XYZ file of C-alpha atoms in Angstrom:
143
model
C 0.036 -0.008 -0.088
C 1.145 3.455 -0.512
C 0.370 6.761 1.351
C -2.865 7.286 -0.856
C -4.241 3.805 0.225
C -7.135 3.483 2.755
C -6.767 0.675 5.218
C -9.464 -1.685 5.112
C -8.014 -3.729 8.234
C -7.405 -2.526 11.573
C -5.034 0.294 12.074
C -2.003 -2.060 12.031
C -0.874 -5.211 10.100
C -0.172 -8.420 12.275
C 3.611 -7.836 11.775
C 3.201 -4.246 13.006
C 1.263 -5.379 16.098
C 3.903 -8.126 16.873
C 6.642 -5.342 16.622
C 4.628 -2.945 18.916
C 4.116 -5.695 21.409
C 7.998 -6.302 21.480
C 8.981 -2.840 22.554
C 8.027 -0.572 25.357
C 9.594 2.735 24.366
C 8.457 5.319 21.838
C 8.675 8.998 21.099
C 5.565 11.401 21.338
C 5.533 14.459 19.173
C 3.159 17.304 20.336
C 2.789 20.884 19.432
C 3.054 23.627 22.243
C 1.020 26.671 22.566
C 3.577 28.713 20.523
C 3.401 26.201 17.580
C 6.914 24.797 18.521
C 7.181 21.004 18.192
C 8.046 18.910 21.214
C 9.320 15.317 21.123
C 10.090 13.178 24.086
C 10.627 9.369 24.939
C 7.586 7.686 26.668
C 6.485 4.366 27.701
C 3.506 2.885 25.756
C 1.428 -0.207 25.150
C -0.565 -1.351 22.203
C -4.059 -1.553 23.211
C -5.716 -4.350 21.187
C -9.082 -3.807 22.370
C -9.171 -0.191 21.021
C -6.652 -0.623 18.251
C -4.942 2.317 19.536
C -1.553 3.324 21.381
C -1.710 4.196 25.150
C 1.080 6.351 26.496
C 1.897 7.488 30.137
C 4.413 8.093 32.763
C 5.288 9.103 36.355
C 3.629 12.258 37.368
C 2.314 12.484 33.666
C -0.435 15.172 34.077
C 2.109 17.634 35.307
C 4.240 17.404 32.248
C 4.363 19.595 28.876
C 3.057 16.730 26.828
C -0.208 16.644 28.929
C -0.539 20.146 28.580
C 0.053 20.323 24.795
C -2.608 17.644 24.093
C -5.057 19.760 25.971
C -4.795 22.391 23.541
C -3.919 20.352 20.260
C -4.951 16.754 19.884
C -3.007 16.199 16.872
C 0.086 14.139 17.761
C 2.630 11.735 16.178
C 4.255 8.461 17.815
C 7.443 6.997 16.646
C 8.291 3.361 17.685
C 11.747 2.504 16.254
C 14.999 0.580 16.695
C 18.165 0.280 14.728
C 20.891 -2.535 14.601
C 23.740 -2.866 12.184
C 22.348 -3.574 8.806
C 18.589 -3.115 9.821
C 16.080 -0.619 11.002
C 12.571 -0.969 11.942
C 10.056 1.653 12.590
C 6.164 2.560 12.900
C 5.111 6.428 12.771
C 1.627 6.563 14.009
C -0.155 10.153 13.237
C -3.390 10.486 15.076
C -5.685 12.257 17.490
C -4.955 12.232 21.271
C -7.613 11.317 23.943
C -7.020 12.292 27.434
C -7.926 9.952 30.071
C -7.913 10.539 33.818
C -7.709 6.912 35.007
C -6.353 3.624 33.843
C -2.758 4.768 33.059
C -1.050 2.668 35.968
C -1.702 -0.429 33.776
C 0.586 0.921 31.075
C 3.626 0.047 33.134
C 2.661 -1.893 36.324
C 6.451 -2.236 37.176
C 6.412 1.367 38.343
C 4.162 1.851 41.402
C 4.347 5.657 40.900
C 3.116 5.496 37.209
C 0.344 8.013 36.906
C -3.395 7.195 36.351
C -3.683 9.786 33.771
C -2.664 8.801 30.215
C -3.055 9.578 26.456
C -4.665 7.174 23.920
C -3.645 7.993 20.361
C -6.212 6.910 17.672
C -4.371 6.331 14.480
C -5.461 8.345 11.406
C -2.323 7.570 9.355
C 0.191 4.752 9.799
C 3.628 4.280 8.012
C 6.063 1.464 8.840
C 9.297 0.316 7.387
C 11.395 -2.768 8.059
C 8.325 -4.407 9.657
C 6.630 -6.229 6.798
C 9.799 -7.266 5.015
C 13.368 -6.322 4.732
C 14.765 -3.024 3.683
C 13.537 0.578 3.565
C 10.054 -0.007 1.916
C 7.744 2.303 3.410
C 4.031 0.964 3.882
C 1.743 3.855 4.551
C -1.983 4.095 4.691
C -4.781 6.423 6.032
C -6.888 4.787 8.565
C -10.672 5.282 8.432
């Protein structure tokens, strides 16, 4: 599929879901009140029931990213890794939903993980190095 193809499946392919389940760190990009982009590493989980990405952290609602999504719900998430000779990545563009409870389940290893979290509902997904070898981007709009 190319960037003009609409997805008829869920937001993610089976190979993308397996990759999302194999890692726990991503980068969340938001836009601040002045229009300046902001990107930070975050802990996340793939939420199979919602076909979405749930992100949170310790003292999450006190941070910039939480404030940013209050003003602008458009975000991007990058999940990636690189090893000699290969790279894998999924970029997820979408709309952030703000949730005030349930975030502690994102990373139960941390007793101080905040209840507040962000759920990203994908509107566009592009991946490479996931559904095959090499840099062959697979992008699609999500209905």
